[in-house]
């Protein structure tokens, strides 16, 4: 390896893009050549300076983007004919025939089958009902037990107890991730209440939907110094499958470089696959004068 | 804990994609949430405008939504997604470059000069450490980034700030690893030359 070749390869060396052998040759050359060592230091200084050019998108922008995207997609879906919404993507070619078939089935079943599940309007209030029991009696009459679900509007501010309790319930509604996101978004302003912080931590660690977990993480940001929240963030960093969430978690954790962070980051280096997170972890460990790997 | 890192992640993602291809909106939303932070970060860093980054985010995911049924797993989902995003950013930067060609030339007391030159002439701070962190340096680097071609800028952004390997970048840009490497060489050369004795 000569100086000319070493200078040429310098950017790739610093970016860790060289194969094993050329990288070894470069290191051998640096140990022998003071000028190239100086050039290497200069390249590294440039890299450090270039860090300052990275800008992060404002957190609020991400929420705005998600909201807009969701509403545009929803609006598009609503503009589609109903039979297209029903049919799975792979069967779209047979949509017209399927729609006709479904119409025919609907027509005949309405004529032949008794209605068991339905919705009716009583005193202007929509009620969904389901037949739970049918009991014929000796006189030819029948007793029918209906299970009814009624909608009721509750108005109030999120800081009111009853509203907050309902929001906390909605934050755990298993069937609707959108509802969980909306409720966590509203609860974000109520994090002074311990029960809200607990619900957020639970959502961050256990919710199956990454969007909901992200919303919980955003809400917990002001508490990133607290031991319990740091523990939850460490769990996200080590175990969450979403690289977006892990990126957010590491950014928050490294703002306060406590001793226990080193162990978490070293553990992370053993299995993290995302290049960006690995690079960030490596840098922080170096800055904290800790070894990059555990031995 | 909801998710786990490891070999299951890829098959989980494949299942999500297949579900989204069949019209499962929740699966599509999960795909969006898994990648949208990176998408927004790339767009915001490349176009440097809140409004434009938002437009690119939306256009990218709408294209994914529209064309997901034609995705045949010939490449990884994130390569396909990043290709859509970088193409949108490159188009945007090319258009803006044409618009801004005039704006980079500014009137000074000594006549018309390129903005890059005027930044270079700003007085440096004596202390090298402070100089490194100074606003002027940041401003200068911003100007140098603006001076890169859209493709050089995209490669630099993905390698330096996103930590993607050159092979992956080549695949995203629909070119070879070698071509991505050359782009990175040119970008770092321009940055090094532009920064001169500042570092």
PDB file of N, CA, C and O in Angstrom, chain B residues 124-180:
ATOM      1  N   UNK B 124     -12.875  33.790  10.020  1.00  0.00           N
ATOM      2  CA  UNK B 124     -12.865  32.622  10.884  1.00  0.00           C
ATOM      3  C   UNK B 124     -12.590  33.015  12.323  1.00  0.00           C
ATOM      4  O   UNK B 124     -12.000  34.027  12.606  1.00  0.00           O
ATOM      5  N   UNK B 125     -13.049  32.190  13.246  1.00  0.00           N
ATOM      6  CA  UNK B 125     -12.798  32.433  14.665  1.00  0.00           C
ATOM      7  C   UNK B 125     -11.416  31.868  14.996  1.00  0.00           C
ATOM      8  O   UNK B 125     -11.020  30.846  14.455  1.00  0.00           O
ATOM      9  N   UNK B 126     -10.686  32.528  15.893  1.00  0.00           N
ATOM     10  CA  UNK B 126      -9.302  32.123  16.139  1.00  0.00           C
ATOM     11  C   UNK B 126      -9.191  30.724  16.767  1.00  0.00           C
ATOM     12  O   UNK B 126      -8.416  29.902  16.309  1.00  0.00           O
ATOM     13  N   UNK B 127      -9.976  30.432  17.777  1.00  0.00           N
ATOM     14  CA  UNK B 127      -9.875  29.156  18.479  1.00  0.00           C
ATOM     15  C   UNK B 127     -10.362  28.016  17.571  1.00  0.00           C
ATOM     16  O   UNK B 127     -11.508  28.010  17.158  1.00  0.00           O
ATOM     17  N   UNK B 128      -9.498  27.011  17.257  1.00  0.00           N
ATOM     18  CA  UNK B 128      -9.890  25.986  16.292  1.00  0.00           C
ATOM     19  C   UNK B 128     -11.121  25.188  16.745  1.00  0.00           C
ATOM     20  O   UNK B 128     -11.967  24.829  15.944  1.00  0.00           O
ATOM     21  N   UNK B 129     -11.223  24.936  18.078  1.00  0.00           N
ATOM     22  CA  UNK B 129     -12.367  24.162  18.568  1.00  0.00           C
ATOM     23  C   UNK B 129     -13.673  24.919  18.349  1.00  0.00           C
ATOM     24  O   UNK B 129     -14.656  24.371  17.873  1.00  0.00           O
ATOM     25  N   UNK B 130     -13.613  26.226  18.706  1.00  0.00           N
ATOM     26  CA  UNK B 130     -14.808  27.046  18.527  1.00  0.00           C
ATOM     27  C   UNK B 130     -15.114  27.204  17.044  1.00  0.00           C
ATOM     28  O   UNK B 130     -16.251  27.261  16.630  1.00  0.00           O
ATOM     29  N   UNK B 131     -13.987  27.277  16.286  1.00  0.00           N
ATOM     30  CA  UNK B 131     -14.159  27.476  14.856  1.00  0.00           C
ATOM     31  C   UNK B 131     -14.934  26.292  14.250  1.00  0.00           C
ATOM     32  O   UNK B 131     -15.811  26.454  13.420  1.00  0.00           O
ATOM     33  N   UNK B 132     -14.573  25.091  14.772  1.00  0.00           N
ATOM     34  CA  UNK B 132     -15.213  23.886  14.263  1.00  0.00           C
ATOM     35  C   UNK B 132     -16.717  23.911  14.493  1.00  0.00           C
ATOM     36  O   UNK B 132     -17.510  23.468  13.677  1.00  0.00           O
ATOM     37  N   UNK B 133     -17.070  24.442  15.650  1.00  0.00           N
ATOM     38  CA  UNK B 133     -18.481  24.420  16.017  1.00  0.00           C
ATOM     39  C   UNK B 133     -19.217  25.682  15.594  1.00  0.00           C
ATOM     40  O   UNK B 133     -20.398  25.820  15.824  1.00  0.00           O
ATOM     41  N   UNK B 134     -18.474  26.585  14.998  1.00  0.00           N
ATOM     42  CA  UNK B 134     -19.096  27.892  14.730  1.00  0.00           C
ATOM     43  C   UNK B 134     -20.223  27.807  13.703  1.00  0.00           C
ATOM     44  O   UNK B 134     -20.291  26.888  12.900  1.00  0.00           O
ATOM     45  N   UNK B 135     -21.054  28.795  13.811  1.00  0.00           N
ATOM     46  CA  UNK B 135     -22.188  28.859  12.890  1.00  0.00           C
ATOM     47  C   UNK B 135     -21.736  29.015  11.450  1.00  0.00           C
ATOM     48  O   UNK B 135     -22.347  28.480  10.534  1.00  0.00           O
ATOM     49  N   UNK B 136     -20.617  29.761  11.303  1.00  0.00           N
ATOM     50  CA  UNK B 136     -20.136  29.969   9.934  1.00  0.00           C
ATOM     51  C   UNK B 136     -19.790  28.661   9.253  1.00  0.00           C
ATOM     52  O   UNK B 136     -20.082  28.453   8.088  1.00  0.00           O
ATOM     53  N   UNK B 137     -19.194  27.761  10.051  1.00  0.00           N
ATOM     54  CA  UNK B 137     -18.803  26.476   9.475  1.00  0.00           C
ATOM     55  C   UNK B 137     -20.045  25.703   9.048  1.00  0.00           C
ATOM     56  O   UNK B 137     -20.098  25.122   7.963  1.00  0.00           O
ATOM     57  N   UNK B 138     -21.052  25.762   9.914  1.00  0.00           N
ATOM     58  CA  UNK B 138     -22.275  25.043   9.601  1.00  0.00           C
ATOM     59  C   UNK B 138     -22.907  25.616   8.319  1.00  0.00           C
ATOM     60  O   UNK B 138     -23.332  24.881   7.440  1.00  0.00           O
ATOM     61  N   UNK B 139     -22.874  26.937   8.282  1.00  0.00           N
ATOM     62  CA  UNK B 139     -23.436  27.616   7.123  1.00  0.00           C
ATOM     63  C   UNK B 139     -22.670  27.218   5.855  1.00  0.00           C
ATOM     64  O   UNK B 139     -23.244  26.978   4.803  1.00  0.00           O
ATOM     65  N   UNK B 140     -21.364  27.139   6.036  1.00  0.00           N
ATOM     66  CA  UNK B 140     -20.512  26.793   4.895  1.00  0.00           C
ATOM     67  C   UNK B 140     -20.802  25.363   4.421  1.00  0.00           C
ATOM     68  O   UNK B 140     -20.895  25.096   3.224  1.00  0.00           O
ATOM     69  N   UNK B 141     -20.969  24.474   5.386  1.00  0.00           N
ATOM     70  CA  UNK B 141     -21.250  23.093   5.002  1.00  0.00           C
ATOM     71  C   UNK B 141     -22.605  22.969   4.323  1.00  0.00           C
ATOM     72  O   UNK B 141     -22.764  22.199   3.386  1.00  0.00           O
ATOM     73  N   UNK B 142     -23.558  23.760   4.828  1.00  0.00           N
ATOM     74  CA  UNK B 142     -24.883  23.755   4.188  1.00  0.00           C
ATOM     75  C   UNK B 142     -24.743  24.185   2.726  1.00  0.00           C
ATOM     76  O   UNK B 142     -25.339  23.591   1.836  1.00  0.00           O
ATOM     77  N   UNK B 143     -23.931  25.235   2.517  1.00  0.00           N
ATOM     78  CA  UNK B 143     -23.751  25.741   1.156  1.00  0.00           C
ATOM     79  C   UNK B 143     -23.052  24.690   0.298  1.00  0.00           C
ATOM     80  O   UNK B 143     -23.390  24.513  -0.877  1.00  0.00           O
ATOM     81  N   UNK B 144     -22.091  23.986   0.902  1.00  0.00           N
ATOM     82  CA  UNK B 144     -21.388  22.950   0.141  1.00  0.00           C
ATOM     83  C   UNK B 144     -22.337  21.815  -0.233  1.00  0.00           C
ATOM     84  O   UNK B 144     -22.289  21.296  -1.336  1.00  0.00           O
ATOM     85  N   UNK B 145     -23.215  21.452   0.705  1.00  0.00           N
ATOM     86  CA  UNK B 145     -24.199  20.400   0.418  1.00  0.00           C
ATOM     87  C   UNK B 145     -25.101  20.822  -0.736  1.00  0.00           C
ATOM     88  O   UNK B 145     -25.419  20.038  -1.615  1.00  0.00           O
ATOM     89  N   UNK B 146     -25.501  22.097  -0.702  1.00  0.00           N
ATOM     90  CA  UNK B 146     -26.343  22.623  -1.786  1.00  0.00           C
ATOM     91  C   UNK B 146     -25.618  22.530  -3.125  1.00  0.00           C
ATOM     92  O   UNK B 146     -26.229  22.398  -4.172  1.00  0.00           O
ATOM     93  N   UNK B 147     -24.272  22.618  -3.051  1.00  0.00           N
ATOM     94  CA  UNK B 147     -23.467  22.604  -4.274  1.00  0.00           C
ATOM     95  C   UNK B 147     -23.299  21.202  -4.864  1.00  0.00           C
ATOM     96  O   UNK B 147     -22.857  21.055  -6.000  1.00  0.00           O
ATOM     97  N   UNK B 148     -23.637  20.169  -4.106  1.00  0.00           N
ATOM     98  CA  UNK B 148     -23.508  18.805  -4.635  1.00  0.00           C
ATOM     99  C   UNK B 148     -24.630  18.543  -5.643  1.00  0.00           C
ATOM    100  O   UNK B 148     -25.677  19.173  -5.571  1.00  0.00           O
ATOM    101  N   UNK B 149     -24.383  17.621  -6.559  1.00  0.00           N
ATOM    102  CA  UNK B 149     -25.477  17.257  -7.479  1.00  0.00           C
ATOM    103  C   UNK B 149     -26.530  16.498  -6.662  1.00  0.00           C
ATOM    104  O   UNK B 149     -26.193  15.902  -5.623  1.00  0.00           O
ATOM    105  N   UNK B 150     -27.794  16.492  -7.121  1.00  0.00           N
ATOM    106  CA  UNK B 150     -28.823  15.775  -6.344  1.00  0.00           C
ATOM    107  C   UNK B 150     -28.419  14.337  -6.030  1.00  0.00           C
ATOM    108  O   UNK B 150     -28.630  13.853  -4.921  1.00  0.00           O
ATOM    109  N   UNK B 151     -27.816  13.637  -7.003  1.00  0.00           N
ATOM    110  CA  UNK B 151     -27.469  12.237  -6.762  1.00  0.00           C
ATOM    111  C   UNK B 151     -26.338  12.117  -5.727  1.00  0.00           C
ATOM    112  O   UNK B 151     -26.398  11.253  -4.845  1.00  0.00           O
ATOM    113  N   UNK B 152     -25.337  13.002  -5.830  1.00  0.00           N
ATOM    114  CA  UNK B 152     -24.241  12.974  -4.830  1.00  0.00           C
ATOM    115  C   UNK B 152     -24.807  13.228  -3.439  1.00  0.00           C
ATOM    116  O   UNK B 152     -24.432  12.596  -2.460  1.00  0.00           O
ATOM    117  N   UNK B 153     -25.729  14.163  -3.394  1.00  0.00           N
ATOM    118  CA  UNK B 153     -26.334  14.529  -2.118  1.00  0.00           C
ATOM    119  C   UNK B 153     -27.114  13.351  -1.522  1.00  0.00           C
ATOM    120  O   UNK B 153     -27.043  13.082  -0.326  1.00  0.00           O
ATOM    121  N   UNK B 154     -27.837  12.661  -2.402  1.00  0.00           N
ATOM    122  CA  UNK B 154     -28.632  11.516  -1.925  1.00  0.00           C
ATOM    123  C   UNK B 154     -27.718  10.418  -1.396  1.00  0.00           C
ATOM    124  O   UNK B 154     -27.970   9.847  -0.333  1.00  0.00           O
ATOM    125  N   UNK B 155     -26.639  10.134  -2.133  1.00  0.00           N
ATOM    126  CA  UNK B 155     -25.712   9.085  -1.693  1.00  0.00           C
ATOM    127  C   UNK B 155     -25.074   9.497  -0.371  1.00  0.00           C
ATOM    128  O   UNK B 155     -25.009   8.716   0.585  1.00  0.00           O
ATOM    129  N   UNK B 156     -24.640  10.753  -0.295  1.00  0.00           N
ATOM    130  CA  UNK B 156     -23.996  11.231   0.926  1.00  0.00           C
ATOM    131  C   UNK B 156     -24.953  11.126   2.112  1.00  0.00           C
ATOM    132  O   UNK B 156     -24.602  10.627   3.180  1.00  0.00           O
ATOM    133  N   UNK B 157     -26.194  11.588   1.890  1.00  0.00           N
ATOM    134  CA  UNK B 157     -27.192  11.555   2.967  1.00  0.00           C
ATOM    135  C   UNK B 157     -27.434  10.122   3.457  1.00  0.00           C
ATOM    136  O   UNK B 157     -27.442   9.852   4.653  1.00  0.00           O
ATOM    137  N   UNK B 158     -27.606   9.206   2.503  1.00  0.00           N
ATOM    138  CA  UNK B 158     -27.936   7.832   2.898  1.00  0.00           C
ATOM    139  C   UNK B 158     -26.753   7.141   3.562  1.00  0.00           C
ATOM    140  O   UNK B 158     -26.923   6.338   4.465  1.00  0.00           O
ATOM    141  N   UNK B 159     -25.533   7.473   3.113  1.00  0.00           N
ATOM    142  CA  UNK B 159     -24.371   6.821   3.720  1.00  0.00           C
ATOM    143  C   UNK B 159     -24.010   7.471   5.053  1.00  0.00           C
ATOM    144  O   UNK B 159     -23.782   6.797   6.039  1.00  0.00           O
ATOM    145  N   UNK B 160     -23.952   8.804   5.039  1.00  0.00           N
ATOM    146  CA  UNK B 160     -23.451   9.497   6.227  1.00  0.00           C
ATOM    147  C   UNK B 160     -24.484   9.567   7.341  1.00  0.00           C
ATOM    148  O   UNK B 160     -24.171   9.312   8.504  1.00  0.00           O
ATOM    149  N   UNK B 161     -25.702   9.926   6.995  1.00  0.00           N
ATOM    150  CA  UNK B 161     -26.698  10.140   8.047  1.00  0.00           C
ATOM    151  C   UNK B 161     -27.607   8.948   8.292  1.00  0.00           C
ATOM    152  O   UNK B 161     -28.117   8.777   9.390  1.00  0.00           O
ATOM    153  N   UNK B 162     -27.868   8.146   7.260  1.00  0.00           N
ATOM    154  CA  UNK B 162     -28.737   6.979   7.467  1.00  0.00           C
ATOM    155  C   UNK B 162     -27.937   5.719   7.735  1.00  0.00           C
ATOM    156  O   UNK B 162     -28.488   4.694   8.135  1.00  0.00           O
ATOM    157  N   UNK B 163     -26.629   5.784   7.478  1.00  0.00           N
ATOM    158  CA  UNK B 163     -25.768   4.632   7.758  1.00  0.00           C
ATOM    159  C   UNK B 163     -26.010   3.440   6.839  1.00  0.00           C
ATOM    160  O   UNK B 163     -25.693   2.309   7.189  1.00  0.00           O
ATOM    161  N   UNK B 164     -26.562   3.681   5.640  1.00  0.00           N
ATOM    162  CA  UNK B 164     -26.798   2.559   4.713  1.00  0.00           C
ATOM    163  C   UNK B 164     -25.510   2.180   4.007  1.00  0.00           C
ATOM    164  O   UNK B 164     -24.663   3.038   3.732  1.00  0.00           O
ATOM    165  N   UNK B 165     -25.340   0.898   3.709  1.00  0.00           N
ATOM    166  CA  UNK B 165     -24.142   0.450   3.002  1.00  0.00           C
ATOM    167  C   UNK B 165     -24.226   0.875   1.532  1.00  0.00           C
ATOM    168  O   UNK B 165     -25.332   1.019   0.979  1.00  0.00           O
ATOM    169  N   UNK B 166     -23.051   1.023   0.912  1.00  0.00           N
ATOM    170  CA  UNK B 166     -23.036   1.487  -0.480  1.00  0.00           C
ATOM    171  C   UNK B 166     -23.762   0.518  -1.414  1.00  0.00           C
ATOM    172  O   UNK B 166     -24.383   0.929  -2.384  1.00  0.00           O
ATOM    173  N   UNK B 167     -23.679  -0.787  -1.087  1.00  0.00           N
ATOM    174  CA  UNK B 167     -24.357  -1.766  -1.940  1.00  0.00           C
ATOM    175  C   UNK B 167     -25.870  -1.508  -1.924  1.00  0.00           C
ATOM    176  O   UNK B 167     -26.526  -1.508  -2.964  1.00  0.00           O
ATOM    177  N   UNK B 168     -26.388  -1.258  -0.720  1.00  0.00           N
ATOM    178  CA  UNK B 168     -27.836  -0.996  -0.589  1.00  0.00           C
ATOM    179  C   UNK B 168     -28.199   0.309  -1.291  1.00  0.00           C
ATOM    180  O   UNK B 168     -29.241   0.404  -1.951  1.00  0.00           O
ATOM    181  N   UNK B 169     -27.311   1.304  -1.165  1.00  0.00           N
ATOM    182  CA  UNK B 169     -27.595   2.602  -1.805  1.00  0.00           C
ATOM    183  C   UNK B 169     -27.648   2.432  -3.322  1.00  0.00           C
ATOM    184  O   UNK B 169     -28.524   2.976  -3.999  1.00  0.00           O
ATOM    185  N   UNK B 170     -26.693   1.653  -3.852  1.00  0.00           N
ATOM    186  CA  UNK B 170     -26.677   1.381  -5.293  1.00  0.00           C
ATOM    187  C   UNK B 170     -27.993   0.760  -5.727  1.00  0.00           C
ATOM    188  O   UNK B 170     -28.594   1.153  -6.728  1.00  0.00           O
ATOM    189  N   UNK B 171     -28.461  -0.204  -4.926  1.00  0.00           N
ATOM    190  CA  UNK B 171     -29.705  -0.894  -5.265  1.00  0.00           C
ATOM    191  C   UNK B 171     -30.890   0.075  -5.229  1.00  0.00           C
ATOM    192  O   UNK B 171     -31.739   0.060  -6.107  1.00  0.00           O
ATOM    193  N   UNK B 172     -30.889   0.943  -4.213  1.00  0.00           N
ATOM    194  CA  UNK B 172     -31.991   1.915  -4.079  1.00  0.00           C
ATOM    195  C   UNK B 172     -32.020   2.860  -5.278  1.00  0.00           C
ATOM    196  O   UNK B 172     -33.065   3.166  -5.827  1.00  0.00           O
ATOM    197  N   UNK B 173     -30.811   3.295  -5.689  1.00  0.00           N
ATOM    198  CA  UNK B 173     -30.768   4.261  -6.789  1.00  0.00           C
ATOM    199  C   UNK B 173     -30.806   3.580  -8.155  1.00  0.00           C
ATOM    200  O   UNK B 173     -30.675   4.240  -9.186  1.00  0.00           O
ATOM    201  N   UNK B 174     -30.953   2.283  -8.149  1.00  0.00           N
ATOM    202  CA  UNK B 174     -31.035   1.545  -9.413  1.00  0.00           C
ATOM    203  C   UNK B 174     -29.718   1.549 -10.153  1.00  0.00           C
ATOM    204  O   UNK B 174     -29.677   1.601 -11.382  1.00  0.00           O
ATOM    205  N   UNK B 175     -28.606   1.521  -9.418  1.00  0.00           N
ATOM    206  CA  UNK B 175     -27.291   1.520 -10.060  1.00  0.00           C
ATOM    207  C   UNK B 175     -26.392   0.513  -9.331  1.00  0.00           C
ATOM    208  O   UNK B 175     -26.864  -0.267  -8.515  1.00  0.00           O
ATOM    209  N   UNK B 176     -25.095   0.542  -9.653  1.00  0.00           N
ATOM    210  CA  UNK B 176     -24.189  -0.436  -9.041  1.00  0.00           C
ATOM    211  C   UNK B 176     -23.567   0.136  -7.767  1.00  0.00           C
ATOM    212  O   UNK B 176     -23.593   1.349  -7.535  1.00  0.00           O
ATOM    213  N   UNK B 177     -22.972  -0.773  -6.992  1.00  0.00           N
ATOM    214  CA  UNK B 177     -22.267  -0.335  -5.792  1.00  0.00           C
ATOM    215  C   UNK B 177     -21.104   0.580  -6.201  1.00  0.00           C
ATOM    216  O   UNK B 177     -20.813   1.579  -5.540  1.00  0.00           O
ATOM    217  N   UNK B 178     -20.474   0.239  -7.321  1.00  0.00           N
ATOM    218  CA  UNK B 178     -19.326   1.013  -7.813  1.00  0.00           C
ATOM    219  C   UNK B 178     -19.737   2.457  -8.123  1.00  0.00           C
ATOM    220  O   UNK B 178     -19.032   3.399  -7.765  1.00  0.00           O
ATOM    221  N   UNK B 179     -20.903   2.601  -8.777  1.00  0.00           N
ATOM    222  CA  UNK B 179     -21.370   3.954  -9.131  1.00  0.00           C
ATOM    223  C   UNK B 179     -21.700   4.746  -7.864  1.00  0.00           C
ATOM    224  O   UNK B 179     -21.399   5.945  -7.772  1.00  0.00           O
ATOM    225  N   UNK B 180     -22.293   4.071  -6.876  1.00  0.00           N
ATOM    226  CA  UNK B 180     -22.603   4.743  -5.610  1.00  0.00           C
ATOM    227  C   UNK B 180     -21.302   5.166  -4.929  1.00  0.00           C
ATOM    228  O   UNK B 180     -21.195   6.262  -4.365  1.00  0.00           O
TER     229      UNK B 180
END
